[in-house]
Amino acid sequence: MIQISRAVLPAIITAGIAIFALAPTAHAADMDAAKTLARANNCFKCHAVTRDKDGPGWKKVADKYRGKPDAEAKLMHHLTSGEMVKLADGSQVHHAIIKTDPANNTAQIKNLVDWILSL
Ligand code: HEC
């Protein structure tokens, strides 16, 4: 059996707590990367975080999907399918399909979706 002296035990416990406290939560999004991707795709032409433009403010989107288990999947589909959306002037257009570098990087899109949902 491994003997841990009473002297090192507090140090081990402290280190354990520190690691736990610093570990990012499972869904924490990288905000800077999310905003960079949104900027590169001109998403902010039609969206802002708090106010509505041609598209809904992203806080409103987060509220709409709060507590819905399929939220991430729905928004992943929304950003990759080019489904029809209605602009403020009533015209219908295909929603922007997000582009990543390298192409079709699901992790980057997911990070942006998770950030939007966290607002
Ligand atoms: C030409 C304007 C325009 C651009 C550019 C645009 N959007 Fe949108 N977006 C809209 C409109 C309009 C809606 C509202 C769709 C609806 O509710 O019918 C929308 C809806 C959304 C939603 C909510 C979807 C839902 O299911 O409620 C998200 C999230 C979103 N856009 C993200 C993005 C991202 C990310 C980008 C950049 C890749 C982007 N949009 C670029 C106009 C735009």
Short mmCIF file of N, CA, C and O and ligand atoms in Angstrom, two decimals:
data_model
loop_
_atom_site.label_atom_id
_atom_site.label_comp_id
_atom_site.label_asym_id
_atom_site.label_seq_id
_atom_site.Cartn_x
_atom_site.Cartn_y
_atom_site.Cartn_z
N MET A 1 0.83 -1.20 0.00
CA MET A 1 0.00 0.00 0.00
C MET A 1 0.87 1.27 0.00
O MET A 1 1.91 1.32 0.64
N ILE A 2 0.43 2.27 -0.72
CA ILE A 2 1.22 3.50 -0.80
C ILE A 2 0.98 4.34 0.45
O ILE A 2 -0.16 4.54 0.86
N GLN A 3 2.06 4.75 1.05
CA GLN A 3 1.95 5.59 2.24
C GLN A 3 2.12 7.06 1.84
O GLN A 3 3.10 7.42 1.21
N ILE A 4 1.16 7.89 2.16
CA ILE A 4 1.32 9.32 1.89
C ILE A 4 1.48 10.00 3.25
O ILE A 4 0.63 9.87 4.12
N SER A 5 2.58 10.68 3.43
CA SER A 5 2.82 11.29 4.74
C SER A 5 1.84 12.43 4.97
O SER A 5 1.32 13.04 4.03
N ARG A 6 1.58 12.68 6.24
CA ARG A 6 0.65 13.76 6.60
C ARG A 6 1.14 15.11 6.11
O ARG A 6 0.35 16.03 5.91
N ALA A 7 2.46 15.20 5.89
CA ALA A 7 3.02 16.48 5.47
C ALA A 7 2.65 16.82 4.03
O ALA A 7 2.37 17.96 3.70
N VAL A 8 2.63 15.79 3.14
CA VAL A 8 2.37 16.10 1.73
C VAL A 8 0.88 16.10 1.40
O VAL A 8 0.46 16.67 0.39
N LEU A 9 0.09 15.49 2.24
CA LEU A 9 -1.33 15.38 1.92
C LEU A 9 -2.01 16.74 1.67
O LEU A 9 -2.69 16.91 0.65
N PRO A 10 -1.79 17.74 2.55
CA PRO A 10 -2.42 19.05 2.27
C PRO A 10 -1.97 19.63 0.93
O PRO A 10 -2.78 20.24 0.22
N ALA A 11 -0.72 19.40 0.57
CA ALA A 11 -0.21 19.93 -0.70
C ALA A 11 -0.92 19.26 -1.87
O ALA A 11 -1.30 19.90 -2.86
N ILE A 12 -1.14 17.95 -1.74
CA ILE A 12 -1.83 17.22 -2.81
C ILE A 12 -3.27 17.72 -2.94
O ILE A 12 -3.77 17.97 -4.05
N ILE A 13 -3.91 17.91 -1.80
CA ILE A 13 -5.30 18.38 -1.84
C ILE A 13 -5.36 19.79 -2.45
O ILE A 13 -6.21 20.07 -3.30
N THR A 14 -4.45 20.65 -2.05
CA THR A 14 -4.43 22.02 -2.59
C THR A 14 -4.23 22.00 -4.10
O THR A 14 -4.93 22.71 -4.85
N ALA A 15 -3.30 21.16 -4.55
CA ALA A 15 -3.04 21.06 -5.99
C ALA A 15 -4.30 20.56 -6.71
O ALA A 15 -4.66 21.07 -7.78
N GLY A 16 -4.98 19.61 -6.10
CA GLY A 16 -6.20 19.06 -6.70
C GLY A 16 -7.26 20.13 -6.85
O GLY A 16 -7.90 20.26 -7.90
N ILE A 17 -7.43 20.93 -5.82
CA ILE A 17 -8.43 22.01 -5.87
C ILE A 17 -8.06 23.03 -6.94
O ILE A 17 -8.90 23.49 -7.71
N ALA A 18 -6.76 23.34 -7.01
CA ALA A 18 -6.31 24.33 -7.99
C ALA A 18 -6.60 23.85 -9.42
O ALA A 18 -7.09 24.61 -10.25
N ILE A 19 -6.31 22.59 -9.67
CA ILE A 19 -6.56 22.04 -11.01
C ILE A 19 -8.05 22.09 -11.33
O ILE A 19 -8.48 22.50 -12.40
N PHE A 20 -8.87 21.72 -10.34
CA PHE A 20 -10.32 21.73 -10.53
C PHE A 20 -10.81 23.14 -10.84
O PHE A 20 -11.63 23.36 -11.73
N ALA A 21 -10.28 24.13 -10.10
CA ALA A 21 -10.73 25.50 -10.26
C ALA A 21 -10.32 26.08 -11.61
O ALA A 21 -11.03 26.89 -12.19
N LEU A 22 -9.17 25.65 -12.12
CA LEU A 22 -8.67 26.22 -13.37
C LEU A 22 -9.22 25.52 -14.61
O LEU A 22 -9.20 26.07 -15.70
N ALA A 23 -9.69 24.29 -14.44
CA ALA A 23 -10.15 23.53 -15.59
C ALA A 23 -11.37 24.21 -16.22
O ALA A 23 -12.30 24.57 -15.51
N PRO A 24 -11.36 24.44 -17.52
CA PRO A 24 -12.53 25.07 -18.14
C PRO A 24 -13.73 24.12 -18.10
O PRO A 24 -13.55 22.91 -18.13
N THR A 25 -14.92 24.68 -18.00
CA THR A 25 -16.10 23.82 -18.01
C THR A 25 -16.27 23.24 -19.41
O THR A 25 -15.76 23.79 -20.38
N ALA A 26 -17.00 22.17 -19.50
CA ALA A 26 -17.08 21.39 -20.73
C ALA A 26 -17.47 22.25 -21.94
O ALA A 26 -16.95 22.08 -23.02
N HIS A 27 -18.39 23.21 -21.75
CA HIS A 27 -18.91 23.93 -22.90
C HIS A 27 -18.41 25.36 -23.01
O HIS A 27 -18.90 26.11 -23.84
N ALA A 28 -17.45 25.73 -22.15
CA ALA A 28 -16.98 27.11 -22.20
C ALA A 28 -16.42 27.40 -23.59
O ALA A 28 -15.55 26.70 -24.08
N ALA A 29 -16.95 28.43 -24.21
CA ALA A 29 -16.52 28.76 -25.56
C ALA A 29 -15.35 29.73 -25.51
O ALA A 29 -15.21 30.50 -24.58
N ASP A 30 -14.53 29.69 -26.52
CA ASP A 30 -13.44 30.64 -26.66
C ASP A 30 -14.02 31.87 -27.35
O ASP A 30 -14.24 31.88 -28.56
N MET A 31 -14.31 32.91 -26.54
CA MET A 31 -15.01 34.08 -27.04
C MET A 31 -14.24 34.80 -28.14
O MET A 31 -14.83 35.22 -29.13
N ASP A 32 -12.93 34.94 -27.97
CA ASP A 32 -12.15 35.66 -28.97
C ASP A 32 -12.19 34.95 -30.32
O ASP A 32 -12.37 35.57 -31.36
N ALA A 33 -12.03 33.62 -30.28
CA ALA A 33 -12.07 32.84 -31.52
C ALA A 33 -13.46 32.93 -32.15
O ALA A 33 -13.60 33.05 -33.37
N ALA A 34 -14.49 32.92 -31.32
CA ALA A 34 -15.87 33.00 -31.83
C ALA A 34 -16.11 34.33 -32.53
O ALA A 34 -16.63 34.37 -33.65
N LYS A 35 -15.67 35.42 -31.89
CA LYS A 35 -15.88 36.75 -32.48
C LYS A 35 -15.06 36.92 -33.76
O LYS A 35 -15.52 37.53 -34.71
N THR A 36 -13.85 36.36 -33.76
CA THR A 36 -13.00 36.45 -34.94
C THR A 36 -13.66 35.75 -36.12
O THR A 36 -13.70 36.28 -37.24
N LEU A 37 -14.22 34.57 -35.86
CA LEU A 37 -14.89 33.82 -36.93
C LEU A 37 -16.13 34.59 -37.41
O LEU A 37 -16.38 34.69 -38.61
N ALA A 38 -16.87 35.16 -36.48
CA ALA A 38 -18.08 35.92 -36.85
C ALA A 38 -17.70 37.15 -37.68
O ALA A 38 -18.36 37.47 -38.67
N ARG A 39 -16.62 37.81 -37.28
CA ARG A 39 -16.17 39.00 -38.01
C ARG A 39 -15.73 38.62 -39.42
O ARG A 39 -16.10 39.29 -40.39
N ALA A 40 -14.97 37.54 -39.53
CA ALA A 40 -14.46 37.09 -40.83
C ALA A 40 -15.61 36.73 -41.77
O ALA A 40 -15.47 36.80 -42.99
N ASN A 41 -16.76 36.35 -41.21
CA ASN A 41 -17.90 35.95 -42.02
C ASN A 41 -18.94 37.07 -42.18
O ASN A 41 -20.04 36.82 -42.67
N ASN A 42 -18.61 38.28 -41.70
CA ASN A 42 -19.55 39.41 -41.78
C ASN A 42 -20.88 39.16 -41.08
O ASN A 42 -21.90 39.72 -41.48
N CYS A 43 -20.88 38.31 -40.09
CA CYS A 43 -22.12 38.03 -39.34
C CYS A 43 -22.65 39.31 -38.70
O CYS A 43 -23.86 39.49 -38.56
N PHE A 44 -21.72 40.21 -38.30
CA PHE A 44 -22.15 41.41 -37.57
C PHE A 44 -22.81 42.44 -38.49
O PHE A 44 -23.30 43.45 -38.03
N LYS A 45 -22.80 42.18 -39.81
CA LYS A 45 -23.55 43.02 -40.73
C LYS A 45 -25.04 42.93 -40.37
O LYS A 45 -25.78 43.90 -40.45
N CYS A 46 -25.48 41.75 -39.99
CA CYS A 46 -26.91 41.52 -39.71
C CYS A 46 -27.18 41.19 -38.24
O CYS A 46 -28.35 41.03 -37.87
N HIS A 47 -26.16 41.00 -37.45
CA HIS A 47 -26.37 40.63 -36.05
C HIS A 47 -25.53 41.50 -35.13
O HIS A 47 -24.45 41.94 -35.51
N ALA A 48 -26.04 41.70 -33.92
CA ALA A 48 -25.26 42.26 -32.83
C ALA A 48 -25.54 41.38 -31.63
O ALA A 48 -26.40 40.50 -31.70
N VAL A 49 -24.80 41.59 -30.55
CA VAL A 49 -25.03 40.74 -29.38
C VAL A 49 -26.36 41.09 -28.72
O VAL A 49 -27.19 40.23 -28.48
N THR A 50 -26.57 42.39 -28.45
CA THR A 50 -27.77 42.75 -27.68
C THR A 50 -28.93 43.26 -28.54
O THR A 50 -30.08 42.95 -28.27
N ARG A 51 -28.62 44.06 -29.58
CA ARG A 51 -29.77 44.63 -30.31
C ARG A 51 -30.05 43.86 -31.59
O ARG A 51 -29.19 43.17 -32.12
N ASP A 52 -31.28 43.99 -32.07
CA ASP A 52 -31.66 43.36 -33.33
C ASP A 52 -31.20 44.23 -34.49
O ASP A 52 -31.26 45.45 -34.42
N LYS A 53 -30.71 43.59 -35.56
CA LYS A 53 -30.46 44.32 -36.81
C LYS A 53 -31.36 43.63 -37.83
O LYS A 53 -32.54 43.41 -37.55
N ASP A 54 -30.83 43.26 -39.00
CA ASP A 54 -31.64 42.45 -39.92
C ASP A 54 -31.94 41.10 -39.27
O ASP A 54 -33.01 40.53 -39.44
N GLY A 55 -30.97 40.59 -38.54
CA GLY A 55 -31.15 39.34 -37.80
C GLY A 55 -31.31 39.62 -36.32
O GLY A 55 -30.98 40.72 -35.86
N PRO A 56 -31.81 38.66 -35.57
CA PRO A 56 -32.03 38.86 -34.13
C PRO A 56 -30.72 39.00 -33.37
O PRO A 56 -29.71 38.41 -33.75
N GLY A 57 -30.73 39.82 -32.31
CA GLY A 57 -29.58 39.93 -31.41
C GLY A 57 -29.29 38.54 -30.83
O GLY A 57 -30.21 37.77 -30.57
N TRP A 58 -28.00 38.24 -30.66
CA TRP A 58 -27.66 36.87 -30.27
C TRP A 58 -28.04 36.54 -28.83
O TRP A 58 -28.21 35.38 -28.50
N LYS A 59 -28.18 37.56 -27.96
CA LYS A 59 -28.68 37.27 -26.61
C LYS A 59 -30.11 36.75 -26.71
O LYS A 59 -30.52 35.86 -25.97
N LYS A 60 -30.87 37.32 -27.62
CA LYS A 60 -32.26 36.89 -27.82
C LYS A 60 -32.29 35.43 -28.30
O LYS A 60 -33.14 34.64 -27.88
N VAL A 61 -31.35 35.11 -29.20
CA VAL A 61 -31.26 33.74 -29.70
C VAL A 61 -30.92 32.79 -28.54
O VAL A 61 -31.54 31.73 -28.39
N ALA A 62 -29.97 33.22 -27.69
CA ALA A 62 -29.60 32.38 -26.53
C ALA A 62 -30.81 32.17 -25.63
O ALA A 62 -31.05 31.05 -25.16
N ASP A 63 -31.59 33.24 -25.41
CA ASP A 63 -32.79 33.11 -24.56
C ASP A 63 -33.79 32.13 -25.16
O ASP A 63 -34.38 31.32 -24.46
N LYS A 64 -33.96 32.23 -26.48
CA LYS A 64 -34.92 31.36 -27.17
C LYS A 64 -34.56 29.89 -27.00
O LYS A 64 -35.44 29.04 -26.88
N TYR A 65 -33.26 29.60 -27.01
CA TYR A 65 -32.83 28.20 -26.95
C TYR A 65 -32.46 27.71 -25.55
O TYR A 65 -32.10 26.55 -25.38
N ARG A 66 -32.54 28.62 -24.55
CA ARG A 66 -32.12 28.26 -23.19
C ARG A 66 -32.85 27.01 -22.72
O ARG A 66 -34.06 26.92 -22.83
N GLY A 67 -32.08 26.02 -22.26
CA GLY A 67 -32.67 24.80 -21.70
C GLY A 67 -33.12 23.78 -22.74
O GLY A 67 -33.66 22.74 -22.39
N LYS A 68 -32.91 24.11 -24.03
CA LYS A 68 -33.32 23.15 -25.07
C LYS A 68 -32.11 22.28 -25.45
O LYS A 68 -31.10 22.80 -25.92
N PRO A 69 -32.25 20.97 -25.26
CA PRO A 69 -31.11 20.09 -25.51
C PRO A 69 -30.64 20.06 -26.97
O PRO A 69 -29.48 19.76 -27.23
N ASP A 70 -31.53 20.39 -27.90
CA ASP A 70 -31.14 20.33 -29.31
C ASP A 70 -30.64 21.68 -29.85
O ASP A 70 -30.46 21.84 -31.05
N ALA A 71 -30.40 22.64 -28.94
CA ALA A 71 -30.03 23.99 -29.38
C ALA A 71 -28.78 24.00 -30.24
O ALA A 71 -28.76 24.60 -31.33
N GLU A 72 -27.75 23.32 -29.77
CA GLU A 72 -26.48 23.33 -30.51
C GLU A 72 -26.66 22.73 -31.90
O GLU A 72 -26.20 23.29 -32.90
N ALA A 73 -27.36 21.60 -31.96
CA ALA A 73 -27.58 20.92 -33.25
C ALA A 73 -28.39 21.82 -34.20
O ALA A 73 -28.08 21.92 -35.39
N LYS A 74 -29.42 22.50 -33.67
CA LYS A 74 -30.25 23.39 -34.49
C LYS A 74 -29.41 24.51 -35.09
O LYS A 74 -29.53 24.83 -36.28
N LEU A 75 -28.57 25.13 -34.26
CA LEU A 75 -27.77 26.25 -34.76
C LEU A 75 -26.65 25.78 -35.68
O LEU A 75 -26.29 26.49 -36.63
N MET A 76 -26.11 24.60 -35.42
CA MET A 76 -25.10 24.05 -36.35
C MET A 76 -25.75 23.90 -37.73
O MET A 76 -25.17 24.25 -38.74
N HIS A 77 -26.97 23.38 -37.75
CA HIS A 77 -27.70 23.21 -39.01
C HIS A 77 -27.97 24.59 -39.64
O HIS A 77 -27.74 24.79 -40.83
N HIS A 78 -28.41 25.52 -38.79
CA HIS A 78 -28.73 26.87 -39.28
C HIS A 78 -27.53 27.51 -40.01
O HIS A 78 -27.70 28.16 -41.04
N LEU A 79 -26.35 27.30 -39.46
CA LEU A 79 -25.16 27.97 -40.01
C LEU A 79 -24.51 27.22 -41.16
O LEU A 79 -23.58 27.72 -41.77
N THR A 80 -24.97 26.02 -41.43
CA THR A 80 -24.31 25.24 -42.48
C THR A 80 -25.24 24.85 -43.63
O THR A 80 -24.80 24.29 -44.62
N SER A 81 -26.54 25.16 -43.50
CA SER A 81 -27.50 24.67 -44.49
C SER A 81 -27.99 25.74 -45.46
O SER A 81 -28.51 25.43 -46.52
N GLY A 82 -27.84 27.03 -45.09
CA GLY A 82 -28.36 28.09 -45.96
C GLY A 82 -29.87 28.11 -46.02
O GLY A 82 -30.46 28.39 -47.07
N GLU A 83 -30.53 27.83 -44.87
CA GLU A 83 -32.00 27.84 -44.87
C GLU A 83 -32.53 29.25 -45.09
O GLU A 83 -31.82 30.22 -44.87
N MET A 84 -33.78 29.36 -45.53
CA MET A 84 -34.35 30.66 -45.86
C MET A 84 -34.64 31.45 -44.59
O MET A 84 -35.14 30.90 -43.60
N VAL A 85 -34.32 32.74 -44.61
CA VAL A 85 -34.67 33.63 -43.51
C VAL A 85 -35.30 34.89 -44.08
O VAL A 85 -35.09 35.23 -45.24
N LYS A 86 -36.07 35.57 -43.22
CA LYS A 86 -36.74 36.79 -43.64
C LYS A 86 -35.98 37.99 -43.11
O LYS A 86 -35.70 38.07 -41.92
N LEU A 87 -35.65 38.94 -43.96
CA LEU A 87 -34.97 40.15 -43.52
C LEU A 87 -36.01 41.17 -43.04
O LEU A 87 -37.21 40.99 -43.22
N ALA A 88 -35.50 42.26 -42.43
CA ALA A 88 -36.39 43.28 -41.87
C ALA A 88 -37.34 43.85 -42.93
O ALA A 88 -38.49 44.18 -42.63
N ASP A 89 -36.88 43.94 -44.18
CA ASP A 89 -37.74 44.51 -45.24
C ASP A 89 -38.71 43.48 -45.82
O ASP A 89 -39.42 43.75 -46.78
N GLY A 90 -38.73 42.28 -45.22
CA GLY A 90 -39.69 41.27 -45.65
C GLY A 90 -39.18 40.34 -46.74
O GLY A 90 -39.82 39.34 -47.03
N SER A 91 -38.03 40.69 -47.33
CA SER A 91 -37.52 39.81 -48.39
C SER A 91 -36.92 38.54 -47.80
O SER A 91 -36.46 38.53 -46.66
N GLN A 92 -36.98 37.47 -48.59
CA GLN A 92 -36.45 36.18 -48.14
C GLN A 92 -35.11 35.90 -48.81
O GLN A 92 -34.96 36.09 -50.01
N VAL A 93 -34.15 35.51 -48.00
CA VAL A 93 -32.83 35.16 -48.55
C VAL A 93 -32.35 33.87 -47.89
O VAL A 93 -32.85 33.47 -46.85
N HIS A 94 -31.37 33.24 -48.53
CA HIS A 94 -30.71 32.10 -47.88
C HIS A 94 -29.81 32.66 -46.79
O HIS A 94 -29.05 33.61 -47.04
N HIS A 95 -29.91 32.13 -45.60
CA HIS A 95 -29.02 32.58 -44.52
C HIS A 95 -27.57 32.26 -44.90
O HIS A 95 -27.31 31.27 -45.59
N ALA A 96 -26.65 33.11 -44.45
CA ALA A 96 -25.23 32.89 -44.71
C ALA A 96 -24.80 31.49 -44.28
O ALA A 96 -25.21 31.02 -43.22
N ILE A 97 -23.99 30.86 -45.10
CA ILE A 97 -23.36 29.59 -44.72
C ILE A 97 -21.96 29.95 -44.24
O ILE A 97 -21.21 30.61 -44.95
N ILE A 98 -21.66 29.52 -43.05
CA ILE A 98 -20.41 29.94 -42.43
C ILE A 98 -19.21 29.28 -43.11
O ILE A 98 -19.28 28.11 -43.51
N LYS A 99 -18.14 30.08 -43.24
CA LYS A 99 -16.90 29.54 -43.83
C LYS A 99 -15.82 29.54 -42.76
O LYS A 99 -15.69 30.50 -42.00
N THR A 100 -15.05 28.48 -42.72
CA THR A 100 -13.96 28.40 -41.75
C THR A 100 -12.64 28.20 -42.49
O THR A 100 -12.63 27.84 -43.66
N ASP A 101 -11.57 28.44 -41.79
CA ASP A 101 -10.23 28.20 -42.34
C ASP A 101 -9.45 27.39 -41.31
O ASP A 101 -9.20 27.89 -40.23
N PRO A 102 -9.12 26.13 -41.60
CA PRO A 102 -9.39 25.33 -42.79
C PRO A 102 -10.89 25.07 -42.99
O PRO A 102 -11.67 25.24 -42.05
N ALA A 103 -11.25 24.69 -44.21
CA ALA A 103 -12.67 24.54 -44.58
C ALA A 103 -13.38 23.50 -43.73
O ALA A 103 -12.78 22.52 -43.29
N ASN A 104 -14.67 23.73 -43.53
CA ASN A 104 -15.56 22.78 -42.84
C ASN A 104 -15.04 22.34 -41.48
O ASN A 104 -15.12 21.18 -41.12
N ASN A 105 -14.50 23.30 -40.74
CA ASN A 105 -13.99 22.97 -39.42
C ASN A 105 -15.13 23.03 -38.40
O ASN A 105 -15.49 24.09 -37.90
N THR A 106 -15.68 21.87 -38.11
CA THR A 106 -16.85 21.78 -37.23
C THR A 106 -16.55 22.34 -35.83
O THR A 106 -17.41 22.98 -35.23
N ALA A 107 -15.33 22.11 -35.35
CA ALA A 107 -14.99 22.59 -34.00
C ALA A 107 -15.08 24.11 -33.92
O ALA A 107 -15.56 24.66 -32.93
N GLN A 108 -14.63 24.80 -34.98
CA GLN A 108 -14.70 26.28 -34.98
C GLN A 108 -16.15 26.75 -34.99
O GLN A 108 -16.50 27.71 -34.32
N ILE A 109 -16.99 26.08 -35.79
CA ILE A 109 -18.39 26.48 -35.88
C ILE A 109 -19.08 26.22 -34.53
O ILE A 109 -19.83 27.05 -34.02
N LYS A 110 -18.79 25.06 -33.97
CA LYS A 110 -19.35 24.69 -32.68
C LYS A 110 -18.98 25.70 -31.60
O LYS A 110 -19.79 26.07 -30.76
N ASN A 111 -17.73 26.15 -31.64
CA ASN A 111 -17.28 27.13 -30.65
C ASN A 111 -18.09 28.42 -30.77
O ASN A 111 -18.50 28.99 -29.76
N LEU A 112 -18.35 28.86 -32.00
CA LEU A 112 -19.15 30.07 -32.20
C LEU A 112 -20.58 29.84 -31.70
O LEU A 112 -21.16 30.69 -31.01
N VAL A 113 -21.15 28.70 -32.04
CA VAL A 113 -22.51 28.37 -31.61
C VAL A 113 -22.59 28.33 -30.08
O VAL A 113 -23.50 28.89 -29.47
N ASP A 114 -21.60 27.70 -29.46
CA ASP A 114 -21.61 27.61 -27.98
C ASP A 114 -21.49 29.00 -27.35
O ASP A 114 -22.10 29.28 -26.33
N TRP A 115 -20.68 29.86 -28.00
CA TRP A 115 -20.55 31.23 -27.46
C TRP A 115 -21.90 31.96 -27.58
O TRP A 115 -22.36 32.58 -26.62
N ILE A 116 -22.53 31.87 -28.74
CA ILE A 116 -23.83 32.53 -28.91
C ILE A 116 -24.82 32.02 -27.86
O ILE A 116 -25.52 32.78 -27.21
N LEU A 117 -24.85 30.71 -27.66
CA LEU A 117 -25.80 30.12 -26.71
C LEU A 117 -25.47 30.49 -25.26
O LEU A 117 -26.33 30.39 -24.38
N SER A 118 -24.23 30.93 -25.01
CA SER A 118 -23.84 31.27 -23.64
C SER A 118 -24.16 32.72 -23.30
O SER A 118 -23.96 33.16 -22.17
N LEU A 119 -24.64 33.50 -24.29
CA LEU A 119 -24.86 34.95 -24.07
C LEU A 119 -26.07 35.22 -23.18
O LEU A 119 -26.93 34.39 -23.04
C1 HEC B 1 -27.93 39.07 -44.55
C2 HEC B 1 -28.08 39.14 -43.13
C3 HEC B 1 -27.49 38.03 -42.25
C4 HEC B 1 -26.18 37.63 -42.19
C5 HEC B 1 -24.98 38.13 -42.97
C6 HEC B 1 -26.15 36.63 -41.14
N1 HEC B 1 -27.39 36.44 -40.61
FE1 HEC B 1 -27.86 35.21 -39.05
N2 HEC B 1 -29.83 35.66 -39.32
C7 HEC B 1 -30.34 36.59 -40.20
C8 HEC B 1 -31.79 36.64 -40.08
C9 HEC B 1 -32.72 37.53 -40.88
C10 HEC B 1 -32.13 35.68 -39.09
C11 HEC B 1 -33.52 35.37 -38.57
C12 HEC B 1 -33.98 34.04 -39.01
C13 HEC B 1 -35.40 33.80 -38.59
O1 HEC B 1 -35.70 33.93 -37.39
O2 HEC B 1 -36.21 33.47 -39.45
C14 HEC B 1 -30.87 35.10 -38.63
C15 HEC B 1 -30.78 34.15 -37.64
C16 HEC B 1 -29.60 33.75 -37.04
C17 HEC B 1 -29.50 32.93 -35.87
C18 HEC B 1 -30.68 32.38 -35.06
C19 HEC B 1 -31.24 31.15 -35.72
C20 HEC B 1 -32.38 30.54 -34.94
O3 HEC B 1 -32.61 29.35 -35.11
O4 HEC B 1 -33.05 31.26 -34.19
C21 HEC B 1 -28.17 32.75 -35.61
C22 HEC B 1 -27.54 32.00 -34.47
C23 HEC B 1 -27.45 33.44 -36.64
N3 HEC B 1 -28.35 34.04 -37.52
C24 HEC B 1 -26.08 33.49 -36.73
C25 HEC B 1 -25.39 34.05 -37.80
C26 HEC B 1 -23.97 33.90 -37.99
C27 HEC B 1 -23.02 33.15 -37.08
C28 HEC B 1 -23.67 34.59 -39.13
C29 HEC B 1 -22.34 34.68 -39.83
C30 HEC B 1 -21.85 33.44 -40.38
C31 HEC B 1 -24.91 35.16 -39.62
N4 HEC B 1 -25.93 34.81 -38.79
C32 HEC B 1 -25.00 35.97 -40.75
C33 HEC B 1 -29.61 37.38 -41.05
C34 HEC B 1 -28.25 37.28 -41.27
#
